Amino acid sequence: MILDGKMVAQEERKKLCTLITSYQEMGLRAPKLAIVLVGHNPASETYVSNKMKACHEVGIEVDKLAFEEDITEQELLNVIHQLNTDSSVDGFIVQLPLPEHIRESMVLTEIDYRKDVDGLTPMSMGRSIQGLRAIPSATPAGIRTLLEYYHIQTAGKHVVVIGRSNIVGKPMAIMLMQRPYLSLPSMSASTLGDATVTVCHSKTDHLEAICRTADIIIVAAGCPGLVKANMVQPGATVIDVGINRIEDPSTPRGYRLVGDVDFEHVAPIAGAISPVPGGVGPMTIVSLLKNVVVVYGGKLLGAKVGEE
Ligand code: NDP
């Protein structure tokens, strides 16, 4: 079974569009996202334009705040502080990576977690770990939606997460090991969780053998072809988060995108597998949109994030 993130994301966007239209029919303003972009990293520019397009499609207003590479850390922090207090902005994100002279950790720490629609601030992640109401990290939340859509259960299953980044690996592992009712109280009902999770990284010994014991493998390593057929037990679910550019002179752009899984050889063995492109990528974007709408809707209902 191919886990078709493009199709699921399209369905999720339709639902969001209907919801936002209904708000507007009640005379309410549209939800609003702001995106902060520093410099001209081509991949970041593409990600931002895809996010803006998706916002427009569902009726979320979006502002891009673009700055040159030489913006100072303090100037960027001033922008963050302004966005924290701008009541017309429901949520905002800072597109990563940032130039080397700006400390990413400093910037993320300064974002008000109640507007942190990427779910990446230390407060959002700390609150998620403790089972408090928090905005979930977009990529793990997208993977959760994909698994739910295809009725793939995680309770009691052995999930191997390859990668321990703050963006994907760690929050994914936490989300899957939580008791389902603790994972995201009041934000969205989820049946996922209760998994036995093993987190692997570049220093893990016997990666192949560990993966062979997995019911579900989620790989976010940035290593093309890392997960090979001999690492997957028959019928396992394989979620490929990786996005890697491989040179390919036969394509108009001169490169193509591949994931971290040797798709050609793993697909015949796996019970379910997500492709790249068209798997986790579109789910990440739709999760961001959902997070914006949840924060906006929470304001309307008087149930803001952070007020238990
Ligand atoms: P990071 O580089 O921050 O983390 C990569 C992780 O993978 C690290 O923990 C690293 O281990 C581990 N790793 C690297 N090589 C190996 C290996 N050979 N064996 C086992 N573990 C390994 O990356 P991100 O988490 O930010 O992203 C991972 C991938 O996912 C990238 O390709 C990125 O483009 C993609 N991505 C896709 C998204 C989507 O929406 N589809 C969203 C976010 C990311 P160690 O900690 O020891 O260095």
Coordinates of C-alpha atoms and ligand atoms in Angstrom, one line a residue:
M1 CA 0.0 0.0 0.0
I2 CA 1.3 3.4 -1.0
L3 CA 0.7 6.0 1.7
D4 CA -0.4 8.8 -0.6
G5 CA 0.4 12.0 1.3
K6 CA -0.4 14.2 -1.6
M7 CA -4.0 12.9 -1.7
V8 CA -4.5 12.9 2.1
A9 CA -3.2 16.4 2.3
Q10 CA -5.6 17.5 -0.4
E11 CA -8.5 16.0 1.6
E12 CA -7.3 17.7 4.7
R13 CA -7.0 21.0 2.9
K14 CA -10.6 20.7 1.6
K15 CA -11.8 20.2 5.2
L16 CA -9.9 23.3 6.3
C17 CA -11.3 25.3 3.5
T18 CA -14.8 24.4 4.4
L19 CA -14.2 25.3 8.0
I20 CA -12.6 28.7 7.2
T21 CA -15.4 29.4 4.7
S22 CA -17.9 28.8 7.5
Y23 CA -16.1 31.2 9.8
Q24 CA -16.1 33.8 7.1
E25 CA -19.8 33.3 6.5
M26 CA -20.3 34.2 10.2
G27 CA -18.6 37.5 9.4
L28 CA -15.3 36.5 11.1
R29 CA -11.9 37.5 9.8
A30 CA -9.6 34.9 8.1
P31 CA -6.9 33.1 10.1
K32 CA -3.5 34.7 9.5
L33 CA 0.0 33.2 9.3
A34 CA 3.3 35.2 9.1
I35 CA 6.4 33.6 7.6
V36 CA 9.8 35.0 8.4
L37 CA 12.5 34.2 5.8
V38 CA 16.1 35.2 6.1
G39 CA 18.4 35.1 3.1
H40 CA 18.0 33.4 -0.3
N41 CA 18.5 29.7 0.3
P42 CA 16.8 28.2 -2.8
A43 CA 15.3 25.2 -0.8
S44 CA 13.9 27.6 1.8
E45 CA 12.5 29.9 -0.8
T46 CA 10.7 26.9 -2.4
Y47 CA 9.4 25.7 0.9
V48 CA 8.1 29.2 1.8
S49 CA 6.3 29.6 -1.6
N50 CA 4.7 26.2 -1.2
K51 CA 3.5 27.1 2.2
M52 CA 2.1 30.4 1.0
K53 CA 0.3 28.7 -1.9
A54 CA -1.2 26.1 0.4
C55 CA -2.4 29.0 2.7
H56 CA -4.1 30.8 -0.2
E57 CA -5.8 27.6 -1.3
V58 CA -7.6 27.1 2.1
G59 CA -8.3 30.8 2.8
I60 CA -5.6 31.5 5.4
E61 CA -4.1 35.0 5.0
V62 CA -0.3 34.9 4.9
D63 CA 2.4 37.6 5.2
K64 CA 5.9 36.9 4.1
L65 CA 8.5 38.9 6.0
A66 CA 11.7 38.6 4.0
F67 CA 15.1 39.8 5.2
E68 CA 18.6 39.9 3.7
E69 CA 21.2 37.4 4.9
D70 CA 23.0 40.2 6.9
I71 CA 20.2 40.9 9.3
T72 CA 21.6 40.8 12.9
E73 CA 20.3 38.4 15.5
Q74 CA 19.0 41.3 17.5
E75 CA 17.1 42.8 14.6
L76 CA 15.6 39.4 14.0
L77 CA 14.6 39.0 17.6
N78 CA 12.9 42.4 17.4
V79 CA 10.8 41.1 14.5
I80 CA 9.9 38.1 16.6
H81 CA 8.9 40.3 19.6
Q82 CA 6.7 42.3 17.3
L83 CA 5.0 39.2 15.9
N84 CA 4.5 37.9 19.4
T85 CA 2.4 40.9 20.3
D86 CA 0.6 41.5 16.9
S87 CA -2.9 40.5 17.6
S88 CA -3.8 40.3 13.9
V89 CA -1.3 37.4 13.5
D90 CA -2.6 34.0 14.8
G91 CA 0.7 32.2 14.3
F92 CA 4.1 32.6 12.7
I93 CA 7.1 30.5 11.7
V94 CA 10.7 31.3 11.1
Q95 CA 11.9 29.3 8.1
L96 CA 15.0 27.3 9.0
P97 CA 18.0 27.0 8.6
L98 CA 19.1 30.5 9.6
P99 CA 22.5 32.0 8.6
E100 CA 25.3 30.9 10.9
H101 CA 25.7 34.2 12.7
I102 CA 22.1 33.8 14.1
R103 CA 21.6 31.4 17.0
E104 CA 18.6 29.2 16.0
S105 CA 18.0 28.2 19.6
M106 CA 17.9 31.9 20.7
V107 CA 15.3 32.7 18.0
L108 CA 13.1 29.7 18.7
T109 CA 13.2 30.4 22.5
E110 CA 11.9 33.9 21.9
I111 CA 8.8 32.8 19.8
D112 CA 5.7 32.9 22.0
Y113 CA 4.7 29.2 22.1
R114 CA 1.1 30.2 21.8
K115 CA 1.9 31.4 18.3
D116 CA 4.4 28.7 17.5
V117 CA 2.6 26.9 14.6
D118 CA 5.7 24.9 13.7
G119 CA 5.6 23.5 17.2
L120 CA 9.4 23.8 17.5
T121 CA 10.0 26.1 20.5
P122 CA 11.4 24.6 23.7
M123 CA 8.1 25.5 25.5
S124 CA 5.9 23.7 22.9
M125 CA 8.1 20.6 23.0
G126 CA 8.4 20.6 26.8
R127 CA 4.7 21.0 27.2
S128 CA 4.1 18.2 24.6
I129 CA 6.4 15.9 26.6
Q130 CA 4.4 16.6 29.8
G131 CA 1.1 16.1 28.1
L132 CA 0.0 19.7 28.4
R133 CA -1.9 21.5 25.7
A134 CA 0.7 22.4 23.0
I135 CA 0.9 23.0 19.3
P136 CA 2.4 19.8 17.8
S137 CA 5.5 19.8 15.6
A138 CA 4.3 19.9 12.0
T139 CA 6.1 17.0 10.5
P140 CA 5.3 14.4 13.2
A141 CA 1.7 15.7 13.3
G142 CA 1.5 15.1 9.5
I143 CA 2.9 11.6 9.9
R144 CA 0.3 10.9 12.6
T145 CA -2.5 12.1 10.3
L146 CA -1.2 9.9 7.5
L147 CA -1.0 6.8 9.8
E148 CA -4.5 7.5 11.1
Y149 CA -5.9 8.0 7.6
Y150 CA -4.7 4.5 6.6
H151 CA -5.8 3.0 9.9
I152 CA -2.3 1.9 10.9
Q153 CA -2.3 1.2 14.6
T154 CA 0.7 2.0 16.8
A155 CA -0.5 0.7 20.2
G156 CA 1.8 -2.1 21.3
K157 CA 3.9 -1.9 18.1
H158 CA 7.6 -1.5 17.9
V159 CA 8.4 1.7 16.1
V160 CA 12.0 2.5 15.1
V161 CA 12.6 6.2 14.5
I162 CA 15.9 6.9 12.7
G163 CA 17.0 10.4 13.5
R164 CA 17.0 12.4 16.7
S165 CA 16.6 16.0 15.5
N166 CA 14.4 18.5 17.4
I167 CA 12.3 18.9 14.2
V168 CA 11.4 15.3 13.4
G169 CA 13.0 12.4 15.3
K170 CA 12.6 13.5 18.9
P171 CA 9.0 14.9 18.7
M172 CA 8.0 11.9 16.6
A173 CA 9.3 9.5 19.2
I174 CA 7.5 11.4 22.0
M175 CA 4.2 11.5 20.2
L176 CA 4.2 7.8 19.5
M177 CA 5.2 6.7 23.0
Q178 CA 2.6 8.9 24.8
R179 CA -0.6 7.6 26.1
P180 CA -3.0 8.7 23.3
Y181 CA -5.1 10.8 25.6
L182 CA -2.0 12.6 26.9
S183 CA -0.5 13.4 23.6
L184 CA -2.5 16.4 22.6
P185 CA -5.3 17.2 25.1
S186 CA -8.0 19.4 23.7
M187 CA -6.1 20.0 20.4
S188 CA -7.2 17.1 18.4
A189 CA -8.4 13.6 19.2
S190 CA -5.8 11.0 18.2
T191 CA -5.8 7.3 18.4
L192 CA -2.1 7.0 18.0
G193 CA 0.4 6.5 20.7
D194 CA 1.1 3.6 23.1
A195 CA 4.0 2.4 20.9
T196 CA 7.3 1.0 22.0
V197 CA 9.8 3.3 20.4
T198 CA 13.5 2.9 19.7
V199 CA 15.3 6.0 18.5
C200 CA 18.4 5.4 16.4
H201 CA 21.1 7.9 15.1
S202 CA 24.4 7.9 13.5
K203 CA 26.2 6.3 16.5
T204 CA 23.7 3.4 16.7
D205 CA 25.2 0.0 16.5
H206 CA 23.4 -2.8 14.6
L207 CA 20.9 -0.4 12.9
E208 CA 20.0 -3.1 10.4
A209 CA 19.1 -5.7 13.1
I210 CA 17.1 -3.1 15.1
C211 CA 15.2 -2.1 12.0
R212 CA 14.4 -5.8 11.3
T213 CA 12.4 -6.0 14.5
A214 CA 10.3 -2.9 13.7
D215 CA 6.6 -3.0 12.9
I216 CA 6.9 0.6 11.7
I217 CA 10.1 2.4 10.6
I218 CA 10.2 6.2 10.4
V219 CA 13.4 7.5 8.9
A220 CA 14.5 11.2 9.0
A221 CA 18.2 11.0 8.5
G222 CA 18.9 13.0 5.3
C223 CA 20.8 9.9 3.9
P224 CA 19.6 8.7 0.5
G225 CA 19.1 4.9 0.4
L226 CA 19.8 4.4 4.1
V227 CA 16.9 2.0 4.7
K228 CA 17.5 -1.0 2.5
A229 CA 15.4 -4.1 1.8
N230 CA 17.4 -6.3 4.2
M231 CA 16.4 -3.9 7.1
V232 CA 12.7 -4.3 6.7
Q233 CA 10.6 -7.2 7.9
P234 CA 7.8 -8.3 5.5
G235 CA 4.6 -6.3 6.1
A236 CA 6.3 -3.5 8.0
T237 CA 5.2 0.1 7.5
V238 CA 7.9 2.4 6.3
I239 CA 7.6 6.2 6.5
D240 CA 10.2 8.1 4.6
V241 CA 10.7 11.7 5.8
G242 CA 14.0 12.4 4.0
I243 CA 14.2 14.9 1.3
N244 CA 17.5 14.7 -0.6
R245 CA 18.5 16.4 -3.9
I246 CA 20.3 14.0 -6.2
E247 CA 22.0 15.3 -9.3
D248 CA 20.2 14.3 -12.4
P249 CA 21.2 16.0 -15.7
S250 CA 18.2 14.3 -17.4
T251 CA 15.7 16.5 -15.5
P252 CA 15.0 20.2 -16.4
R253 CA 16.2 21.3 -12.9
G254 CA 19.3 19.1 -13.0
Y255 CA 18.3 17.3 -9.9
R256 CA 15.6 15.1 -8.5
L257 CA 14.3 14.5 -5.0
V258 CA 14.7 11.2 -3.2
G259 CA 14.0 10.1 0.4
D260 CA 16.1 8.0 2.8
V261 CA 14.6 4.7 1.7
D262 CA 15.7 2.5 -1.2
F263 CA 12.1 2.7 -2.4
E264 CA 12.4 0.4 -5.4
H265 CA 13.6 -2.6 -3.3
V266 CA 11.8 -1.9 -0.1
A267 CA 8.3 -1.3 -1.5
P268 CA 7.8 -4.9 -2.6
I269 CA 8.5 -6.1 1.0
A270 CA 6.8 -3.4 3.1
G271 CA 3.1 -3.6 4.0
A272 CA 2.8 0.2 3.5
I273 CA 5.3 2.8 2.4
S274 CA 5.3 6.5 1.9
P275 CA 6.9 7.8 -1.3
V276 CA 9.2 10.8 -1.9
P277 CA 8.0 13.1 -3.2
G278 CA 4.3 12.9 -2.4
G279 CA 4.4 11.4 1.1
V280 CA 5.4 13.2 4.3
G281 CA 6.2 16.6 2.6
P282 CA 2.6 17.6 1.7
M283 CA 1.5 16.3 5.2
T284 CA 3.9 18.6 6.9
I285 CA 2.5 21.6 5.1
V286 CA -1.1 20.7 5.8
S287 CA -0.2 20.2 9.5
L288 CA 1.1 23.8 9.6
L289 CA -2.2 25.0 8.2
K290 CA -4.1 23.0 10.7
N291 CA -2.0 24.4 13.5
V292 CA -2.8 28.0 12.4
V293 CA -6.5 27.2 12.2
V294 CA -6.4 25.5 15.7
V295 CA -4.8 28.6 17.2
Y296 CA -7.3 30.9 15.5
G297 CA -10.3 28.7 16.4
G298 CA -9.0 28.4 20.0
K299 CA -9.1 32.2 20.2
L300 CA -12.7 32.2 19.0
L301 CA -13.7 29.6 21.5
G302 CA -11.8 31.3 24.3
A303 CA -9.7 28.1 24.7
K304 CA -6.2 29.4 24.0
V305 CA -3.1 27.3 24.0
G306 CA -1.5 27.7 27.4
E307 CA -4.6 28.2 29.4
E308 CA -5.5 24.9 31.1
Ligands
NDP1 P1 19.1 16.4 10.9 O1 20.4 16.5 10.1 O2 18.9 17.5 11.9 O3 19.1 15.0 11.7 C1 19.4 13.8 11.0 C2 19.4 12.7 12.0 O4 19.7 11.5 11.4 C3 20.5 12.9 13.1 O5 19.9 12.5 14.4 C4 21.6 11.9 12.7 O6 22.3 11.3 13.7 C5 20.7 10.8 12.0 N1 21.5 10.1 11.0 C6 22.2 10.7 10.0 N2 22.9 9.7 9.3 C7 22.5 8.5 9.8 C8 22.9 7.2 9.6 N3 23.7 6.8 8.6 N4 22.3 6.2 10.4 C9 21.5 6.6 11.4 N5 21.2 7.8 11.7 C10 21.7 8.8 10.9 O7 17.9 16.3 9.9 P2 16.4 16.6 10.1 O8 15.7 15.8 11.1 O9 16.1 18.1 10.1 O10 15.9 16.1 8.6 C11 16.1 14.8 8.2 C12 15.6 14.6 6.8 O11 14.2 14.8 6.7 C13 16.3 15.5 5.8 O12 16.4 14.9 4.6 C14 15.3 16.7 5.7 O13 15.3 17.3 4.5 C15 14.0 15.9 5.8 N6 12.8 16.6 6.3 C16 11.7 16.5 5.7 C17 10.5 17.1 6.1 C18 9.3 16.8 5.4 O14 8.3 17.6 5.6 N7 9.2 15.8 4.5 C19 10.5 18.0 7.2 C20 11.8 18.1 7.9 C21 12.9 17.4 7.5 P3 23.2 12.2 14.8 O15 22.2 12.9 15.7 O16 24.0 11.2 15.4 O17 23.9 13.1 13.9

